PDB file of C-alpha atoms in Angstrom:
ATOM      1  CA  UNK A 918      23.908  17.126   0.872  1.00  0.00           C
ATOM      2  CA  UNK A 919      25.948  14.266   2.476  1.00  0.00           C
ATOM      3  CA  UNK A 920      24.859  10.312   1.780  1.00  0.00           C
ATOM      4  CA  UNK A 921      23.112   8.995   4.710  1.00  0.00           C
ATOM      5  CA  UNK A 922      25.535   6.270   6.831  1.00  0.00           C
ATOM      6  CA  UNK A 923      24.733   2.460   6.171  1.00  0.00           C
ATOM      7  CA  UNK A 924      23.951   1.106   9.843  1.00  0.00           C
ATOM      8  CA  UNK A 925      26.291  -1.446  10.153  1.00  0.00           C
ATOM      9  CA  UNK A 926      25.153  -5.218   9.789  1.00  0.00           C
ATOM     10  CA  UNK A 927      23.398  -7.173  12.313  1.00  0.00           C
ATOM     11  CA  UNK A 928      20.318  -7.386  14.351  1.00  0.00           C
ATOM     12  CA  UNK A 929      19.496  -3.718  14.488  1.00  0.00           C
ATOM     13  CA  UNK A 930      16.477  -1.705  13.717  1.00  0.00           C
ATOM     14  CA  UNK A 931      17.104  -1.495   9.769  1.00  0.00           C
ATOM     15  CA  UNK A 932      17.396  -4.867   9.369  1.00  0.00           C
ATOM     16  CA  UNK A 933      14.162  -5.881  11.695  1.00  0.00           C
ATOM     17  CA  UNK A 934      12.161  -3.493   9.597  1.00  0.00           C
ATOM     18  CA  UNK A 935      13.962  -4.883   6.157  1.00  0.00           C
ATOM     19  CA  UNK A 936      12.639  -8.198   7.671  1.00  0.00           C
ATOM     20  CA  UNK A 937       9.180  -6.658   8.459  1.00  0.00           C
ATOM     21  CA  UNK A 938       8.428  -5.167   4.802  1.00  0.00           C
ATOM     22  CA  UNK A 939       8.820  -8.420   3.536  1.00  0.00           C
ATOM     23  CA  UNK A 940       6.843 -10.710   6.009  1.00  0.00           C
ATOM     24  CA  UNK A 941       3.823  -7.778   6.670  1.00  0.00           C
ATOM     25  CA  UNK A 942       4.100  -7.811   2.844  1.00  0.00           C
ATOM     26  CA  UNK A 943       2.733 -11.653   2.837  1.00  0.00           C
ATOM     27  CA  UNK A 944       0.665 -10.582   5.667  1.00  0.00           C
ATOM     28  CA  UNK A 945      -1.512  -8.143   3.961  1.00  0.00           C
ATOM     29  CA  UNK A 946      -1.445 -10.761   0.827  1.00  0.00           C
ATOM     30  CA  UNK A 947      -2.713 -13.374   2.940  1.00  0.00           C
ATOM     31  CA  UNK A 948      -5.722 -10.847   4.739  1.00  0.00           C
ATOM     32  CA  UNK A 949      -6.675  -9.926   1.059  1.00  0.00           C
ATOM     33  CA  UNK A 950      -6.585 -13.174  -0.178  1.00  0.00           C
ATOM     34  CA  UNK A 951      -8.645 -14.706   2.873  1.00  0.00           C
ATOM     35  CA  UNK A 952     -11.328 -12.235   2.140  1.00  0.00           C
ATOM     36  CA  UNK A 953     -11.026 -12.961  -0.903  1.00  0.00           C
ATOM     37  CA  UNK A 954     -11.746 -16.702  -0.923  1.00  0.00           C
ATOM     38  CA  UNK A 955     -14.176 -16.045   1.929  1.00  0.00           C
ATOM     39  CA  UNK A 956     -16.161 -13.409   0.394  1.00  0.00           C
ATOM     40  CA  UNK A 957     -16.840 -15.907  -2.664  1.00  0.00           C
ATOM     41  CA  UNK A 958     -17.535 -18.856  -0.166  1.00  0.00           C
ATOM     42  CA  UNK A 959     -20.246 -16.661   1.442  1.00  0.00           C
ATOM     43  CA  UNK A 960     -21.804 -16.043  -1.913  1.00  0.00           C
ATOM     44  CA  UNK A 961     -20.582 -12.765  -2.571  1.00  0.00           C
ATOM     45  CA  UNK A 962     -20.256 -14.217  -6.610  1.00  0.00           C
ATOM     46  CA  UNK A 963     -23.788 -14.261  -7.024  1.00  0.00           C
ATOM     47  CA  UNK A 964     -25.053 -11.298  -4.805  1.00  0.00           C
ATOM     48  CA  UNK A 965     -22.623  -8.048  -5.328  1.00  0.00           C
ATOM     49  CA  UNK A 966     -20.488  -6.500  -7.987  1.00  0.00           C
ATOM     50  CA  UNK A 967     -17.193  -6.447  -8.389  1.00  0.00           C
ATOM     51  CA  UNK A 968     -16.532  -2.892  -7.051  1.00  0.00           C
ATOM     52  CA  UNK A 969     -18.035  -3.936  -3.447  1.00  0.00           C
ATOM     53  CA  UNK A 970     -16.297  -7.441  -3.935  1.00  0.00           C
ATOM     54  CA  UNK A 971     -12.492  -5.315  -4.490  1.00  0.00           C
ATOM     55  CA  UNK A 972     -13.390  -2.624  -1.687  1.00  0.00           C
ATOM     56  CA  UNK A 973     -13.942  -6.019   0.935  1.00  0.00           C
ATOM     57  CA  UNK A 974     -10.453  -7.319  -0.394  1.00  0.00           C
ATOM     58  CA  UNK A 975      -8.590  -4.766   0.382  1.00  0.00           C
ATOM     59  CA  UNK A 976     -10.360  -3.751   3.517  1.00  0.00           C
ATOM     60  CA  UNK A 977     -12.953  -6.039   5.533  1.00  0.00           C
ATOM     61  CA  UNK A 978     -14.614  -3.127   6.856  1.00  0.00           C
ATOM     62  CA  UNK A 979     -18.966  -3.480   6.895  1.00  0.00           C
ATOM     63  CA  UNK A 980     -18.985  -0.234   5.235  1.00  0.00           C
ATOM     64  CA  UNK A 981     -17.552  -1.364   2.453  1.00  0.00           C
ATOM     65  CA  UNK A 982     -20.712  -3.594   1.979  1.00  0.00           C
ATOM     66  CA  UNK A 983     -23.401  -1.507   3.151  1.00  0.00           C
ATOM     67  CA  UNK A 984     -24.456  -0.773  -0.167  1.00  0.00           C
ATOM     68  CA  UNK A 985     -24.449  -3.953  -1.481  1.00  0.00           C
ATOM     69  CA  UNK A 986     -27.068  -6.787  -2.963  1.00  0.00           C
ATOM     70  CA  UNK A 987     -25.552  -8.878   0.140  1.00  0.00           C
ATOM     71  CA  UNK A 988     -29.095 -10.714   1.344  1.00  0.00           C
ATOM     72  CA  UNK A 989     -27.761 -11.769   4.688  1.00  0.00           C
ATOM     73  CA  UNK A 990     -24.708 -10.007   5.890  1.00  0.00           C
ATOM     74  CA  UNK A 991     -23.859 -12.085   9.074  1.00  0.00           C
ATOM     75  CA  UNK A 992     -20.563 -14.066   7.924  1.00  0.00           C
ATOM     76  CA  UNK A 993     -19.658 -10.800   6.861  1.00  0.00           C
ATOM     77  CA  UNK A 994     -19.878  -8.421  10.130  1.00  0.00           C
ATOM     78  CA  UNK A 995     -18.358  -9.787  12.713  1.00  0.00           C
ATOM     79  CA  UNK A 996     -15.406 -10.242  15.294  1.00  0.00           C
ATOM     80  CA  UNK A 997     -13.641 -12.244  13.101  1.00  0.00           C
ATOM     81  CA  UNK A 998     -13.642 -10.043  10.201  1.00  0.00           C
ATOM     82  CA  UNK A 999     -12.786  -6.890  13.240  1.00  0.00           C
ATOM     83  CA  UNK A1000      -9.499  -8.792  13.876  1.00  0.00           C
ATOM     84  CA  UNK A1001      -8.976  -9.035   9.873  1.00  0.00           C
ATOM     85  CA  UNK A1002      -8.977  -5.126   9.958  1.00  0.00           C
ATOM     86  CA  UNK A1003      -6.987  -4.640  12.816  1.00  0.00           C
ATOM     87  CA  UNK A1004      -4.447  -7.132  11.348  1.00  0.00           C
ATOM     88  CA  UNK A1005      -4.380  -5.053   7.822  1.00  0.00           C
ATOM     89  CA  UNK A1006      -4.110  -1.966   9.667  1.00  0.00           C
ATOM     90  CA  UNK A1007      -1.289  -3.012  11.796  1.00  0.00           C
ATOM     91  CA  UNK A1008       0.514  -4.298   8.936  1.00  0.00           C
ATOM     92  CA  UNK A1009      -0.205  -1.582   6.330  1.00  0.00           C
ATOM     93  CA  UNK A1010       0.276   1.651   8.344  1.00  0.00           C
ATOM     94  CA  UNK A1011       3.158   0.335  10.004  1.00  0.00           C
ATOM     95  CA  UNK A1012       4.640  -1.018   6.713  1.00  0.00           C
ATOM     96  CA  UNK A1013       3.599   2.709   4.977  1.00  0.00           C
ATOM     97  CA  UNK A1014       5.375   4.787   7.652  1.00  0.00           C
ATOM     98  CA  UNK A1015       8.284   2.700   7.690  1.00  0.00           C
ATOM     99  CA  UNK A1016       8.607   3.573   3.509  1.00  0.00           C
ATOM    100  CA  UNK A1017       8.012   6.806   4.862  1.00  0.00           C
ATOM    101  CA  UNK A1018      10.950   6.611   6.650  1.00  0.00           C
ATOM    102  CA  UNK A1019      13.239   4.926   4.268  1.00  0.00           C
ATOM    103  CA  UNK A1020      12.248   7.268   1.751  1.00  0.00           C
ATOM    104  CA  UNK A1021      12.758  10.728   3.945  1.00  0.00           C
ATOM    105  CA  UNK A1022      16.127   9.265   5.314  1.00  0.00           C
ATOM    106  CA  UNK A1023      17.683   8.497   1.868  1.00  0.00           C
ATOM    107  CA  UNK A1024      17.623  12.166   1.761  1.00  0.00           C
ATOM    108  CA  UNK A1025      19.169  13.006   5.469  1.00  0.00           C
ATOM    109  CA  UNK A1026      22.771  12.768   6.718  1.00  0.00           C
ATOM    110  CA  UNK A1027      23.147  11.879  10.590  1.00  0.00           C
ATOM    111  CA  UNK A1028      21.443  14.867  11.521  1.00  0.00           C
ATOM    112  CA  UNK A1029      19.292  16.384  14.081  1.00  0.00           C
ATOM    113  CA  UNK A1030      16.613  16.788  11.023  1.00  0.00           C
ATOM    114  CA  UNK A1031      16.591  12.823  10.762  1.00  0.00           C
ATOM    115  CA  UNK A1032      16.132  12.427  14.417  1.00  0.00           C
ATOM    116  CA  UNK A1033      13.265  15.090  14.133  1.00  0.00           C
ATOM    117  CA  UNK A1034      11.535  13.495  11.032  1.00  0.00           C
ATOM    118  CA  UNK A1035      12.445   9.656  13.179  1.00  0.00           C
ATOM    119  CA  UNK A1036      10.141  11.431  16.231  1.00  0.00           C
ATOM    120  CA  UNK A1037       7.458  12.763  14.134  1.00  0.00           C
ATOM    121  CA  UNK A1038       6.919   9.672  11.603  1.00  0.00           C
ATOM    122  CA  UNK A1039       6.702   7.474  15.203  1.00  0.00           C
ATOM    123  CA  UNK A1040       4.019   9.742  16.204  1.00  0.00           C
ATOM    124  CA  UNK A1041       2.106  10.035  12.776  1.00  0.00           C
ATOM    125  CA  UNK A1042       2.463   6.078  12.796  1.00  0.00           C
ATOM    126  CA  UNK A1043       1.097   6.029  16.523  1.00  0.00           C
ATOM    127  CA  UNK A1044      -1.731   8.217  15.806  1.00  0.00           C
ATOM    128  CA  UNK A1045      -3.068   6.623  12.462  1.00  0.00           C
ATOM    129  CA  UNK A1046      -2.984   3.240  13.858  1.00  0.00           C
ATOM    130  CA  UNK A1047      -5.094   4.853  17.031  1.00  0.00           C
ATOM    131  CA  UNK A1048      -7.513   6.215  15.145  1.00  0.00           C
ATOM    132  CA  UNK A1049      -7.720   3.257  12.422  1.00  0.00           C
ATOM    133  CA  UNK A1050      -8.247   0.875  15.060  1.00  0.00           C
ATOM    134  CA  UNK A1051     -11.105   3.637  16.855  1.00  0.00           C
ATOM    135  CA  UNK A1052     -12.957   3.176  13.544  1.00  0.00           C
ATOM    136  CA  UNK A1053     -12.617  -0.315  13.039  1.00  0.00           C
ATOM    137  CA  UNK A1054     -14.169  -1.151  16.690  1.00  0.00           C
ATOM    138  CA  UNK A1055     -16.953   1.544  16.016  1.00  0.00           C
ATOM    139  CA  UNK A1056     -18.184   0.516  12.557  1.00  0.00           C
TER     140      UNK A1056
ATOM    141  CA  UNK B 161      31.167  10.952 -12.090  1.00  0.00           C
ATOM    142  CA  UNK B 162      30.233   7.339 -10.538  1.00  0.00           C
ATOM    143  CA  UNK B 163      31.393   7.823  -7.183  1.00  0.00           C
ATOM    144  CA  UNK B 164      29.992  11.834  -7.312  1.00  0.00           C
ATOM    145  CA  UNK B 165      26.816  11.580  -4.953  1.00  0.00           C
ATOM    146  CA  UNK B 166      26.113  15.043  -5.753  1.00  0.00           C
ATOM    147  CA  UNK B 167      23.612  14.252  -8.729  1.00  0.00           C
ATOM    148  CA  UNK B 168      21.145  16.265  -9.819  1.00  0.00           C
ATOM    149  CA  UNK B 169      17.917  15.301 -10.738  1.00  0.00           C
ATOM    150  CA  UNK B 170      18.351  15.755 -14.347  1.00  0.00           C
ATOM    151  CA  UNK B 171      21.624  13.998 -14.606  1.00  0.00           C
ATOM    152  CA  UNK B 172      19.784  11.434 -11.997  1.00  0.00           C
ATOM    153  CA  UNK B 173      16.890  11.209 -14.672  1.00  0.00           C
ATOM    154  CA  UNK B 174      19.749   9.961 -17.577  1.00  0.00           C
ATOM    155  CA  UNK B 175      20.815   7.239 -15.291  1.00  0.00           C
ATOM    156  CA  UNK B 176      20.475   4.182 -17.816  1.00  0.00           C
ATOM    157  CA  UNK B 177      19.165   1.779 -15.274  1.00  0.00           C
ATOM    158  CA  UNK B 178      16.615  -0.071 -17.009  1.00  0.00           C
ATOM    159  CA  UNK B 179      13.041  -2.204 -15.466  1.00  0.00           C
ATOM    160  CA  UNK B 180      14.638  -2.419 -12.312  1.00  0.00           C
ATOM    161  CA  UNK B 181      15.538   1.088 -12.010  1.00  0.00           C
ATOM    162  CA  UNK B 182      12.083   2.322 -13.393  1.00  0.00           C
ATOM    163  CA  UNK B 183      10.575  -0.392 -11.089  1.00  0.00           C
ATOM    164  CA  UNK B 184      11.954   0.877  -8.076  1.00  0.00           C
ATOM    165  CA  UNK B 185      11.260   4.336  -8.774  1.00  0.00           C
ATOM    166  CA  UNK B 186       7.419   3.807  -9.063  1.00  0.00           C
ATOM    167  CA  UNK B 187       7.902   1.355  -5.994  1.00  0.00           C
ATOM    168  CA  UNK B 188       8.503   4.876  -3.882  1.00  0.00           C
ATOM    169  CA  UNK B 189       6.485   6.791  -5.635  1.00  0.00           C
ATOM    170  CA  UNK B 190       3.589   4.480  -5.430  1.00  0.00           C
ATOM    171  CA  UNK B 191       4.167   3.761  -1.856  1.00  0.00           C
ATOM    172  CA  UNK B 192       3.889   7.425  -1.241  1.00  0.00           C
ATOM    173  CA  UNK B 193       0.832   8.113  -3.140  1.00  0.00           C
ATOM    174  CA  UNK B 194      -0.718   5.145  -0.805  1.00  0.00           C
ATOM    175  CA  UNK B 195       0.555   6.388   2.740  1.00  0.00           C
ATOM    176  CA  UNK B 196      -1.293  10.062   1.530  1.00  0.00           C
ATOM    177  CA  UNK B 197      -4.363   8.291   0.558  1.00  0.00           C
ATOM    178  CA  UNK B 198      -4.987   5.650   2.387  1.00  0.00           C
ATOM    179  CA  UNK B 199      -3.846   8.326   5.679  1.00  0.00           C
ATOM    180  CA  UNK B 200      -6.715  10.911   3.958  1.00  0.00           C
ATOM    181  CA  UNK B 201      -9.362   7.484   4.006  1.00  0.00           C
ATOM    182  CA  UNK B 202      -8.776   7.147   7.225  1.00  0.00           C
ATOM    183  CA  UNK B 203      -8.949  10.473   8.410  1.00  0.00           C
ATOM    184  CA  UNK B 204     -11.788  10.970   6.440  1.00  0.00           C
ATOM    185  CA  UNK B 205     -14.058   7.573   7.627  1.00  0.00           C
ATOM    186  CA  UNK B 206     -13.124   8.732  11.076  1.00  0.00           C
ATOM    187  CA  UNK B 207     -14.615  12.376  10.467  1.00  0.00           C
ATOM    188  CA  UNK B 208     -17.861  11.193   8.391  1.00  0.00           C
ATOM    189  CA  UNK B 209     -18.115   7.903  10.944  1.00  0.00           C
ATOM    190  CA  UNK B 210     -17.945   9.848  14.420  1.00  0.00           C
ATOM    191  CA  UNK B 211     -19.755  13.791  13.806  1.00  0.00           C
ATOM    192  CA  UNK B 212     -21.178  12.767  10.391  1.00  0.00           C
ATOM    193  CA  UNK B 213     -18.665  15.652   8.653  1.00  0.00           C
ATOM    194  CA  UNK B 214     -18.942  16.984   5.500  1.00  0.00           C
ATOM    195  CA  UNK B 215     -15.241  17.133   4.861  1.00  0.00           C
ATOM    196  CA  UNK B 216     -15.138  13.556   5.265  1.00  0.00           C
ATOM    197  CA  UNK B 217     -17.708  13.016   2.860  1.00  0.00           C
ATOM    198  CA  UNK B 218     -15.949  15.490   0.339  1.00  0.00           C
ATOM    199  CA  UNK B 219     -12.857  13.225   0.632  1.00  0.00           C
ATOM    200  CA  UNK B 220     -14.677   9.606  -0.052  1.00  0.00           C
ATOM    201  CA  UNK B 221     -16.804  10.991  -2.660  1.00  0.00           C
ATOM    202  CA  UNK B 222     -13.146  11.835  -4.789  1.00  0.00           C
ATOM    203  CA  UNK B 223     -12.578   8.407  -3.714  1.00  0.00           C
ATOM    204  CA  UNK B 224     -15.260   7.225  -6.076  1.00  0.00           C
ATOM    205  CA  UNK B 225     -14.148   9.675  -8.779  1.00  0.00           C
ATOM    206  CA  UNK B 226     -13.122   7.376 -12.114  1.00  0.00           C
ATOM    207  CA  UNK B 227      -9.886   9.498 -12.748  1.00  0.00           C
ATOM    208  CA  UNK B 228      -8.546   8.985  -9.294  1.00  0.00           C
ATOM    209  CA  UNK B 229      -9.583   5.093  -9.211  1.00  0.00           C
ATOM    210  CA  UNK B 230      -7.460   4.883 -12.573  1.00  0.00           C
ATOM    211  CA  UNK B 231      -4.819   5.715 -11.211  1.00  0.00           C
ATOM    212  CA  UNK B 232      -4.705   4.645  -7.804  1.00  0.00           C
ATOM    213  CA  UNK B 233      -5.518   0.868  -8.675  1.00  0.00           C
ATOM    214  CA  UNK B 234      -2.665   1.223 -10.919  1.00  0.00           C
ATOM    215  CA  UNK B 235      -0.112   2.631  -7.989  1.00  0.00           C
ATOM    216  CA  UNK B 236      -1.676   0.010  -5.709  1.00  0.00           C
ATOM    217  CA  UNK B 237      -1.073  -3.524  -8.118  1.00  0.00           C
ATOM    218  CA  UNK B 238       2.089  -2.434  -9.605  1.00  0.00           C
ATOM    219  CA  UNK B 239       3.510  -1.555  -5.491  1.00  0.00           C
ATOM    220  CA  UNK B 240       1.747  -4.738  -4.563  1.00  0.00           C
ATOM    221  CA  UNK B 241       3.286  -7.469  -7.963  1.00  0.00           C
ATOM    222  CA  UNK B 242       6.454  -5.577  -7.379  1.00  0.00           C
ATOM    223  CA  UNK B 243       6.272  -5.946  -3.984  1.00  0.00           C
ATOM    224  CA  UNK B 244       6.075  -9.776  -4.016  1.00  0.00           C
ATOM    225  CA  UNK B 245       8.481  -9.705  -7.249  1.00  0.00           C
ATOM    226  CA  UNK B 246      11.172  -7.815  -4.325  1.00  0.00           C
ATOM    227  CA  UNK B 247      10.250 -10.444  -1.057  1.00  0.00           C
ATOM    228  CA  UNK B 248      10.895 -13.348  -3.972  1.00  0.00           C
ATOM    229  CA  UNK B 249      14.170 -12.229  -5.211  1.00  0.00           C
ATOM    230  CA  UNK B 250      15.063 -11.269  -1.796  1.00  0.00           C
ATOM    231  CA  UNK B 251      14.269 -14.375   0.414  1.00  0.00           C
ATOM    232  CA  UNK B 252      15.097 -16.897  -3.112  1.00  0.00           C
ATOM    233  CA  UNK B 253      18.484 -15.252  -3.894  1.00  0.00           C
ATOM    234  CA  UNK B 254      18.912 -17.669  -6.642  1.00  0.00           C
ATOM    235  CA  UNK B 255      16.613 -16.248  -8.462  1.00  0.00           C
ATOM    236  CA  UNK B 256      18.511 -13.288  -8.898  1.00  0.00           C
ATOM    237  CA  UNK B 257      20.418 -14.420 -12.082  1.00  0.00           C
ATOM    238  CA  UNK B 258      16.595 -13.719 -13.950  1.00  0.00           C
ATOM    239  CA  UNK B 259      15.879 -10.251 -12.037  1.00  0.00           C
ATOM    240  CA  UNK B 260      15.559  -8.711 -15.175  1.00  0.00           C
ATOM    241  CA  UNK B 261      13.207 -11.394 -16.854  1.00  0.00           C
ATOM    242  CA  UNK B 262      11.196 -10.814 -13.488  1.00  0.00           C
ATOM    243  CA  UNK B 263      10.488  -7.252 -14.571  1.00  0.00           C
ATOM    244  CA  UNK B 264       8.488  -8.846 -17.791  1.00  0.00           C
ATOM    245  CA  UNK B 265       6.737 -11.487 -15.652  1.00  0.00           C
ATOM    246  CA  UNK B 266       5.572  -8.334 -13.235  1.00  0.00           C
ATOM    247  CA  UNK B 267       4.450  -6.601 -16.498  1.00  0.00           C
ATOM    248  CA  UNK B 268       2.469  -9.509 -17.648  1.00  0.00           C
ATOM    249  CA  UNK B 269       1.280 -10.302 -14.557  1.00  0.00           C
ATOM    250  CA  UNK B 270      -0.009  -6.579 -13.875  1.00  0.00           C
ATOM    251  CA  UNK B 271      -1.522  -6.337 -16.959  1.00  0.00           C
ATOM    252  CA  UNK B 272      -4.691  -8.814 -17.245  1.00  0.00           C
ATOM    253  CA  UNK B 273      -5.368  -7.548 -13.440  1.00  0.00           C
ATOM    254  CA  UNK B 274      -5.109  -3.597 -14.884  1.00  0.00           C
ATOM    255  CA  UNK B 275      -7.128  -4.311 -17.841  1.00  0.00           C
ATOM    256  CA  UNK B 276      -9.960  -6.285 -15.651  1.00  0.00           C
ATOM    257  CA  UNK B 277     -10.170  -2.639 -13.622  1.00  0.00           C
ATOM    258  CA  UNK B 278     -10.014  -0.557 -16.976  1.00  0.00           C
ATOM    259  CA  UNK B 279     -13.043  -2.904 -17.939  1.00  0.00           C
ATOM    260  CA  UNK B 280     -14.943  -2.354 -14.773  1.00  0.00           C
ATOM    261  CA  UNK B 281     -14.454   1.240 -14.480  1.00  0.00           C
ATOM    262  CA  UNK B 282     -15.421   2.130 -17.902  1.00  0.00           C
ATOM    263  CA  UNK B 283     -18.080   0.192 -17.654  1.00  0.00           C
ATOM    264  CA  UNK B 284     -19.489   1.642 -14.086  1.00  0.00           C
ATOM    265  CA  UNK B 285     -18.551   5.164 -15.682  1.00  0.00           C
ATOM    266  CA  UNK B 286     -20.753   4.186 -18.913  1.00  0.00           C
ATOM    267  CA  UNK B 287     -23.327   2.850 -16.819  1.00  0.00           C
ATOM    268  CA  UNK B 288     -23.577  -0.518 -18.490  1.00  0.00           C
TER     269      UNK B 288
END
C-alpha cells in the first residue's frame, strides 16, 4: 500500500471541497437552527414533544410532523420549508459523499481503483440527491 | 518507525495521539455511520412514500428502535460539536494554541445535549 499524493496547493478540487465542508457545515447549522427557532415561533413548545420537535430540526420534511399534536400545520407545510429540505439535502449528501471520498482515498495510491471509486461516489452522490429531492417535492 | 507508512492497525491503535486523535477517529467513523443511514432513510422514505413498500417500512420502524437512536444521536452531535470545533480552529487559526483545551469544551458541550436525549429516550422507552 503506497500513501496517496498530496494535490499540490492552490485552487483545485481538494481545496474547493476543504472550503465546502466547512461553509455547508454552517449551512446545515443554520437550516437546523432556523427550524429550530421557527418551529418554537409557530408554537411547536406548547403543541408537540420533543421527539417530533428534533425529527423537524434535522429535517423539515411534513412527515416528520404528521403524527404530531400540531393544531394547524400551515406555517409548517409549505414552499418555504420545500426549499429548507432541498437546501439540507444539497448540503448534507454532498458534504457525506465528499467524506466518502476523503475517507476511501486515504486508502488509494494514484490508481485506476481511485479513479473507479471517484466515478462511482459521483454517481451514488448524483443519484441520492435525485431521489432526495423526488421525495421532498412529493411529500 | 515515524516515517514507516506501512502501519498496521494494531501498531496504528498504540499511536499515543490523544483527544484530537480519538476525535478525529470518531469524526470518520461517525461520518460514515451517517452517509449509511441517512442513504438507507432515504432510500427507504422513497420506497414506503411512492409503492407504499414494506421494506421501507421495515427500515423506519429500526429507525424508531431505542438502541439504534442511542447511538446514532450520539454519532450525529459528537460529528456535528466536532464539526464546528474543526471549521473554528480552521478559519480562527489563532485559536490553535488551545486545540487541546477545545477537545474538553466539545466534551462539555456534548454532554448536557447527550444527557437531554438519554432523558427523553428513556423516558419514551418507559412510557412516562
Amino acid at each position: 500500500m503506497t500513501s496517496r499524493k498530496v494535490a499540490k496547493r492552490g485552487f483545485n478540487l481538494d481545496y474547493i471541497m476543504w472550503l465546502f465542508m466547512r461553509l455547508s457545515a454552517l449551512a446545515l447549522y443554520a437550516v437546523g437552527l432556523t427550524g429550530l427557532t421557527a418551529a418554537l415561533v409557530m408554537g411547536a413548545r406548547t403543541q408537540t414533544d420533543i421527539s417530533t420537535l428534533i425529527r423537524w430540526v434535522f429535517f423539515p420534511n411534513p412527515m416528520h410532523v404528521f403524527s404530531s399534536d400540531i393544531v394547524n400545520l400551515d406555517g409548517f407545510i409549505n414552499s418555504f420549508w420545500q426549499i429548507m429540505q432541498i437546501t439540507a439535502v444539497f448540503f448534507g449528501v454532498t458534504h457525506g459523499m465528499n467524506g466518502l471520498r476523503i475517507v476511501v482515498e486515504d486508502f488509494m495510491g494514484s490508481t485506476i481503483w481511485r479513479t473507479l471509486w471517484r466515478g462511482f461516489i459521483f454517481f451514488l452522490w448524483i443519484f441520492i440527491l435525485l431521489v432526495a429531492i423526488y421525495v421532498v417535492l412529493a411529500s | 518507525m515515524a516515517l514507516n507508512r506501512k502501519v498496521g492497525f494494531l501498531t496504528g491503535l498504540g499511536y499515543k495521539g490523544g483527544g484530537p486523535m480519538w476525535a478525529w477517529v470518531l469524526h470518520r467513523a461517525s461520518g460514515l455511520a451517517m452517509v449509511l443511514f441517512v442513504g438507507l432513510h432515504i432510500f427507504a422514505g422513497f420506497l414506503s412514500q411512492q409503492f407504499g413498500s414494506d421494506l421501507g417500512i421495515t427500515i423506519n420502524q429500526i429507525y424508531t428502535n431505542w438502541i439504534f437512536q442511542i447511538v446514532v444521536f450520539f454519532l450525529v452531535i459528537f460529528h456535528a460539536v466536532n464539526g464546528l470545533r474543526v471549521v473554528i480552529l480552521d478559519l480562527i487559526p489563532a485559536l490553535l494554541e488551545y486545540q487541546r483545551e477545545m477537545i474538553w469544551l466539545e466534551w462539555l458541550i456534548i454532554a448536557p445535549l447527550y444527557t437531554l436525549v438519554l432523558f427523553v429516550i428513556i423516558k419514551n422507552l418507559l412510557g412516562l
